[in-house]
XYZ file of C-alpha atoms in Angstrom:
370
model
C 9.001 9.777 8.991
C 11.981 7.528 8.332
C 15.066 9.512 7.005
C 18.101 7.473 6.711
C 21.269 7.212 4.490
C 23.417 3.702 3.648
C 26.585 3.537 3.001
C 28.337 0.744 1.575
C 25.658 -0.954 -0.394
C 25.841 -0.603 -4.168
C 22.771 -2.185 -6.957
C 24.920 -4.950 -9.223
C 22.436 -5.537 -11.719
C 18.443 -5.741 -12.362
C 16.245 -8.362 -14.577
C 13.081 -7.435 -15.102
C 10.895 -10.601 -16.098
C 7.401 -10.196 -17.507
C 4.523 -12.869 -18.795
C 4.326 -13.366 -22.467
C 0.491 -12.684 -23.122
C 0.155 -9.098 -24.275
C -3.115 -7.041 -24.038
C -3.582 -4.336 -26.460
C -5.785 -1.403 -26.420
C -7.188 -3.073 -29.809
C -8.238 -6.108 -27.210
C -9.995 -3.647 -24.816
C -11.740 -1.931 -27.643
C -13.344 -5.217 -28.086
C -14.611 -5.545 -24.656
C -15.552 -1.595 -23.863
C -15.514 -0.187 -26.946
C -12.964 1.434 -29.040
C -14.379 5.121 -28.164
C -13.586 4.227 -24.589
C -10.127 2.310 -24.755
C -8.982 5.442 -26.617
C -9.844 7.614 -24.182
C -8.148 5.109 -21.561
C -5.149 5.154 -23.285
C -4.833 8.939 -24.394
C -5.278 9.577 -19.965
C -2.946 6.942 -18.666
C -0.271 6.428 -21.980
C -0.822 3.046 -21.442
C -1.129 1.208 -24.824
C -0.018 -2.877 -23.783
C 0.305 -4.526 -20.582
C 1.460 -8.453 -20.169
C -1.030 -10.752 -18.657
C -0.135 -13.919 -16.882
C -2.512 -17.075 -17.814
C -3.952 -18.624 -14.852
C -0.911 -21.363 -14.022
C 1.613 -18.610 -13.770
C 1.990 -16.555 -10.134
C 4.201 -13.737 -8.936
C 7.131 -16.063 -7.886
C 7.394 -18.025 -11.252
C 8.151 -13.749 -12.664
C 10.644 -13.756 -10.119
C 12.349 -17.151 -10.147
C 12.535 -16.785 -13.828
C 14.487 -12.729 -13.277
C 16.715 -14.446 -10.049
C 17.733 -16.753 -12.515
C 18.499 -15.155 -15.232
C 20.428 -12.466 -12.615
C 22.473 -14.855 -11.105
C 23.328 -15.828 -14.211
C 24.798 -12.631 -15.503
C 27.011 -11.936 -12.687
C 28.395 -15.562 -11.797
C 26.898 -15.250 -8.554
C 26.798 -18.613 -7.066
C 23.744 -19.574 -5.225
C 25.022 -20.190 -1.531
C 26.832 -16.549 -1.474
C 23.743 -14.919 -1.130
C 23.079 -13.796 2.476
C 19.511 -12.129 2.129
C 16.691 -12.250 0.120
C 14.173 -9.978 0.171
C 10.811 -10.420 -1.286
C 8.076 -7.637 -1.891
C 4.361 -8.504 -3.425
C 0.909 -8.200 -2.770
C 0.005 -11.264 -4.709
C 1.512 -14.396 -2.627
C 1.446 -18.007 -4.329
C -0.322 -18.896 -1.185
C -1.872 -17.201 2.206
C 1.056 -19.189 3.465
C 4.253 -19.842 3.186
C 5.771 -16.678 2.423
C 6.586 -16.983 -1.459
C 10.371 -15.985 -0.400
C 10.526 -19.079 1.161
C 9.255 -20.912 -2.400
C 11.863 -18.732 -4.071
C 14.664 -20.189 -1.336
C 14.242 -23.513 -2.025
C 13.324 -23.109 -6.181
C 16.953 -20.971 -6.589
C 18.768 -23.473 -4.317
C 20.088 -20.341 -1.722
C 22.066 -21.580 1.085
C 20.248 -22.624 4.521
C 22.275 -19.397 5.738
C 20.434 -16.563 3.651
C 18.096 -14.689 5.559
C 14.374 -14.566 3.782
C 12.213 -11.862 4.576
C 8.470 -10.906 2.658
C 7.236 -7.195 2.428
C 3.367 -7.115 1.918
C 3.674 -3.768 -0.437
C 2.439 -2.802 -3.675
C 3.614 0.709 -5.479
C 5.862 1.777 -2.947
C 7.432 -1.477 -2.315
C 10.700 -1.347 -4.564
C 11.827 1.648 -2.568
C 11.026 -0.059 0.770
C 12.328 -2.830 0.374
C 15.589 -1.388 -1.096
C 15.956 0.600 2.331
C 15.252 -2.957 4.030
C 17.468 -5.160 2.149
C 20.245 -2.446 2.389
C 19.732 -1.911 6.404
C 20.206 -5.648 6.674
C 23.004 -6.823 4.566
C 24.612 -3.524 6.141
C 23.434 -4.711 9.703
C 24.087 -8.173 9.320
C 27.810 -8.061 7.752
C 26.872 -9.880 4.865
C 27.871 -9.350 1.174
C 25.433 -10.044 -1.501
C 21.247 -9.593 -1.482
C 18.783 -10.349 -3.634
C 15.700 -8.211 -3.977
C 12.761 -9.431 -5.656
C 9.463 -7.148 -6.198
C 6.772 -7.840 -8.297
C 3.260 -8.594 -8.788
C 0.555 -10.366 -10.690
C -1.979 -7.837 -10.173
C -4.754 -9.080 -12.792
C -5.204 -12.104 -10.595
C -7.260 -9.876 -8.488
C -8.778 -7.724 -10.982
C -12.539 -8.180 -12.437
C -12.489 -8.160 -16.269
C -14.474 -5.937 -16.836
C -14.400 -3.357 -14.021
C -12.843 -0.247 -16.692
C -11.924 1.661 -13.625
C -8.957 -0.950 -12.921
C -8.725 -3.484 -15.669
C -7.176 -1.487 -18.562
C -4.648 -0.342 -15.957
C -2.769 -2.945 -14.272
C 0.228 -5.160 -15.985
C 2.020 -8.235 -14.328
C 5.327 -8.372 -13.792
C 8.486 -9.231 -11.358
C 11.903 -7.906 -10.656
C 14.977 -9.475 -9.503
C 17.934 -6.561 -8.410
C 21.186 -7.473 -7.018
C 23.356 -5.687 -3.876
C 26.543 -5.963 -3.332
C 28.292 -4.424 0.045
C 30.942 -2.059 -1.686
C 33.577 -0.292 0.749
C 33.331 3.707 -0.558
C 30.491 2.717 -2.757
C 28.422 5.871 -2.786
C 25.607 6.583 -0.309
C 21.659 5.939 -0.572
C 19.610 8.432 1.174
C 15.762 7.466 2.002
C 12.946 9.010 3.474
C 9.997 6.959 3.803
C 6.470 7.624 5.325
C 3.034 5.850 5.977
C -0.788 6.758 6.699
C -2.657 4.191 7.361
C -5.994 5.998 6.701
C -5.362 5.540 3.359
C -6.516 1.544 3.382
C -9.580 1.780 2.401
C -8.986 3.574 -0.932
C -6.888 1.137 -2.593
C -7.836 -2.165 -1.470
C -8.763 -5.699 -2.402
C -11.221 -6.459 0.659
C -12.775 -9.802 -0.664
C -10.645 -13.453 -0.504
C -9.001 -12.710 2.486
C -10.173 -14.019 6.219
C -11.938 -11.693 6.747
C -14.723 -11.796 3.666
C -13.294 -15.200 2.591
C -16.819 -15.280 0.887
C -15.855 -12.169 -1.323
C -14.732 -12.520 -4.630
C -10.553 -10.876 -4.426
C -11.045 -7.678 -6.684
C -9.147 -5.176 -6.731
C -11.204 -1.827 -5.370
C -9.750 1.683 -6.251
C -10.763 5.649 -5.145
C -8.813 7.059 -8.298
C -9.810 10.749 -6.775
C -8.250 9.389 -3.043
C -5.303 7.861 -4.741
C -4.036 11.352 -7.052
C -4.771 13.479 -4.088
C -3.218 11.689 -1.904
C 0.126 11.818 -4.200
C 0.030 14.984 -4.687
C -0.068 16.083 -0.722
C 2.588 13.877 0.069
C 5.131 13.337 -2.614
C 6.520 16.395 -3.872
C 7.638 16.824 -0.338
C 8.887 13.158 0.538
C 11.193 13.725 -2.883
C 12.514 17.400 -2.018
C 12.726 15.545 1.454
C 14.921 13.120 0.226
C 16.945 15.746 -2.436
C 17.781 17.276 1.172
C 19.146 14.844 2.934
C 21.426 13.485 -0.375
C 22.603 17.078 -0.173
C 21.124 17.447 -3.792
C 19.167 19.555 -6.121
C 16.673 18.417 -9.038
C 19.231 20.268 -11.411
C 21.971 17.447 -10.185
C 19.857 14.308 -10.682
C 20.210 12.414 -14.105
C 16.977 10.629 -13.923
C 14.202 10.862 -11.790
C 11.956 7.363 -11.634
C 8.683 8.037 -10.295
C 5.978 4.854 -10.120
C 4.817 3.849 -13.727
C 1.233 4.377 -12.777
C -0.125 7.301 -14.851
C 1.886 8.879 -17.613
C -0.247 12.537 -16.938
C 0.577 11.715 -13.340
C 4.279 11.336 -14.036
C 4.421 14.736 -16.185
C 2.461 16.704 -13.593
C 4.645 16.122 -10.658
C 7.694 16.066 -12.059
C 6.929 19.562 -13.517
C 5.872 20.345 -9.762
C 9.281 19.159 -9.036
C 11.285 21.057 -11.222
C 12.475 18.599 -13.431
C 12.811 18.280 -17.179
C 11.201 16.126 -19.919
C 14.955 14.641 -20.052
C 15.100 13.731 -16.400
C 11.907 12.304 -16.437
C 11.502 9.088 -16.881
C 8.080 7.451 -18.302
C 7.923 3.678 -19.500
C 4.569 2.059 -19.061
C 3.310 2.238 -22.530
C 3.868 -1.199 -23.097
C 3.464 -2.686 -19.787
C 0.971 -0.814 -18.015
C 0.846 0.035 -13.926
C 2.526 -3.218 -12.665
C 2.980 -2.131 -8.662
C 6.196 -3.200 -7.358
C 8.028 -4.034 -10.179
C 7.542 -0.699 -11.772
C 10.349 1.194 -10.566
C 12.915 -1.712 -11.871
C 10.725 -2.580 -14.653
C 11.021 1.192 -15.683
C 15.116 1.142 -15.328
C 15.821 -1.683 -17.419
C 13.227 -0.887 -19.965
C 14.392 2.514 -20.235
C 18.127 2.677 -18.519
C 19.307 -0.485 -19.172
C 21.921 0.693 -21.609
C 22.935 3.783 -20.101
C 23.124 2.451 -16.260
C 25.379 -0.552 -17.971
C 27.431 2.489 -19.572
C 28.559 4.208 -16.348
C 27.167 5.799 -12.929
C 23.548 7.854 -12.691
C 22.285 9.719 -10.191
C 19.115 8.551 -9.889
C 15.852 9.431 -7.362
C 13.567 6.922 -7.664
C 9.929 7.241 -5.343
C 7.439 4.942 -4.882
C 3.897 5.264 -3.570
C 0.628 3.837 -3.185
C -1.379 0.991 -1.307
C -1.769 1.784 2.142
C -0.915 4.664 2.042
C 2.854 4.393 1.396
C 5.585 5.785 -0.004
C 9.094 6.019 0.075
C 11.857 8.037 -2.311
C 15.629 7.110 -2.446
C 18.642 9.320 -3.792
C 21.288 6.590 -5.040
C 24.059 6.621 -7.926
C 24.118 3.385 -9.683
C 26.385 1.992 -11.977
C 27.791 0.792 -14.040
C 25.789 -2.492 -13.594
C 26.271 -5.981 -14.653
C 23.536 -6.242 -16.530
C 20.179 -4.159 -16.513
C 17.682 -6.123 -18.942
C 13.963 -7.356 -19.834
C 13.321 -10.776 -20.409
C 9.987 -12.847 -21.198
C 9.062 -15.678 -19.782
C 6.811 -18.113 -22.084
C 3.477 -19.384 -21.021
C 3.848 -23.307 -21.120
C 0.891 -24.655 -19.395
C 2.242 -28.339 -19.628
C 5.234 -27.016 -18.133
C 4.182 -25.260 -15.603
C 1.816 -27.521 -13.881
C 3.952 -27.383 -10.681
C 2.952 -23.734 -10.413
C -0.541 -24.069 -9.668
C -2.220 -21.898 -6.205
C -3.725 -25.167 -5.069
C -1.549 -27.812 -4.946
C -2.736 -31.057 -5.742
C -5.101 -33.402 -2.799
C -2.353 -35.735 -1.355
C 0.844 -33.763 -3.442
C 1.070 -30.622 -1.123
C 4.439 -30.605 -0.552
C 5.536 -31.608 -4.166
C 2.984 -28.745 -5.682
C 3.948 -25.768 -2.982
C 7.517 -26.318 -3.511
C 7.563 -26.494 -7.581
C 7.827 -24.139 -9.954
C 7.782 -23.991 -13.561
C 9.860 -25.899 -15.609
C 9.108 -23.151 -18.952
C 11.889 -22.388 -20.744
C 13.031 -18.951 -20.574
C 12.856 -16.993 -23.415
C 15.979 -15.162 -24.239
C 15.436 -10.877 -24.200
């Protein structure tokens, strides 16, 4: 177990960025029947989730949120030391799509680039890594950008993982802060977990596989339950907290039952709790940011929250993290458009005798204001 607390590193602001497609349980209904997309919907609370089309990938969500970030606090692009990038679904087996981000935001030939393979856990992990770093390192600004286009890997009409899984990516901003206030973590890992949550086709080792997503929905709630109610009182303890003292508690958007039931283990209130994937579904890495602008923007713009926020899934993994944040720059949802025409850079194979051109482009959509 990893137990650790940062000082010095304060969250500046978060843009969440997701695709413009929606699906609606009335669009499920038509492909496994309204009796069971109700039923779907009633168990998860998931009523919508945003679809990319085919030309858009996890880094065009993520460019688009940098952006827009940068933006809103007048960060200019060569004063960022670090950037941090945590998916599951890369642009390409290689490069690393932080390195496509790099060059597509114009960051400095300084910044440090580092990719985290993680799914549900990975906002919290790579929060803990992009704070150890810029801490480490003596630098002053990080990006961290988490996100995922899962239904790239999902099959259509598998009902087990189809009606569950939104795209989306994240862009959140640290700042080193002298006296800012501390972050405590406590992470942990089990690799026996793999097999349970998995996409085991595509890669090199069944390259002949189709890439679908495989899921043990029994494996994956037990699993959460055994191990984190304890990483989060685990966590409580080493921030020298109590539930009663935390403003908001930000579980993974997965399951709204799932939410309820262990945050009731947990002690905490319907107040504290935080649920917000009715409209956008289970969408891995981003849901944790996703979750704060969506449903904290405005009050985390407003003034400090102490927040715990855990994360957990793939792997297995998970990871919690005591923090106050606030008040932040800017803490916001934003769409970005699907422009085919426009995005043609964007494509996973780049064009025969254009590699370079088609790897390193990215789209060109405008970005549609929140």
């Amino acid at each position: 177990m990893v137990a650790s607390v940062i000082e010095g590193v304060a969250l500046a602001g978060i843009v969440a960025c997701v695709p413009e497609r929606r699906e609606t349980v009335e669009d499920l209904a038509a492909r496994f029947g309204e009796d069971a997309a109700r039923r779907i919907a009633k168990a998860t609370g998931i009523e919508a989730r945003h679809l990319v089309p085919p030309h858009q990938c996890t880094s065009d969500l993520g460019e688009a949120a940098a952006r827009r970030l940068l933006d809103r606090l007048g960060w200019a692009t060569d004063s960022v030391d670090l950037l941090v990038m945590v998916t599951q679904t890369h642009d390409h087996i290689l490069p690393a799509s932080g390195y496509l981000l790099h060059h597509r935001l114009g960051l400095g030939k300084g910044a440090a680039v580092l990719d985290l393979t993680l799914g549900c856990s990975g906002f919290v992990h790579g929060l803990w890594t992009a704070s150890a770093m810029l801490k480490a390192a003596g630098g002053r600004r990080a990006l961290l950008v988490a996100g995922d286009t899962t239904s790239r890997v999902l099959d259509p009409d598998d009902r087990a993982v189809a009606p569950l899984f939104g795209d989306a990516a994240t862009a959140t901003a640290l700042v080193m802060e002298e006296g800012g206030a501390p972050m405590a973590f406590v992470l942990g890992s089990d690799g026996a977990g793999a097999p349970y949550l998995a996409v085991p086709g595509g890669g090199l080792r069944r390259p002949g596989e189709p890439a679908h997503l495989f899921m043990d929905g029994t494996q994956v709630f037990a699993f959460t339950l055994r191990e984190v109610p304890g990483n989060i009182r685990a966590v409580l303890e080493r921030a020298g907290w109590t539930m009663g003292t935390v403003d908001r508690l930000v579980l993974h958007q997965a399951n709204a039952q799932m939410i309820r039931h262990l945050a009731q283990k947990l002690g905490a209130t319907p107040d504290q709790t935080v649920v917000g994937l009715a409209g956008f579904g289970n969408t891995s890495s981003a849901s944790i940011p996703l979750a704060l602008a969506s449903e904290l923007g405005t009050a985390l713009c407003d003034g400090p929250l102490r927040l715990v926020l855990s994360g957990f899934g793939v792997g297995w993994s998970w990871g919690s993290v005591a923090l106050t944040a606030g008040p932040l720059a800017v803490c916001e949802v934003m769409t970005l458009p699907a422009s085919p025409a426009e995005s043609a850079g964007s494509e996973a194979q780049p064009a025969k005798g254009a590699g370079r051109e088609a790897i390193l482009a990215g789209p060109s959509a405008k970005i549609a204001e929140p």
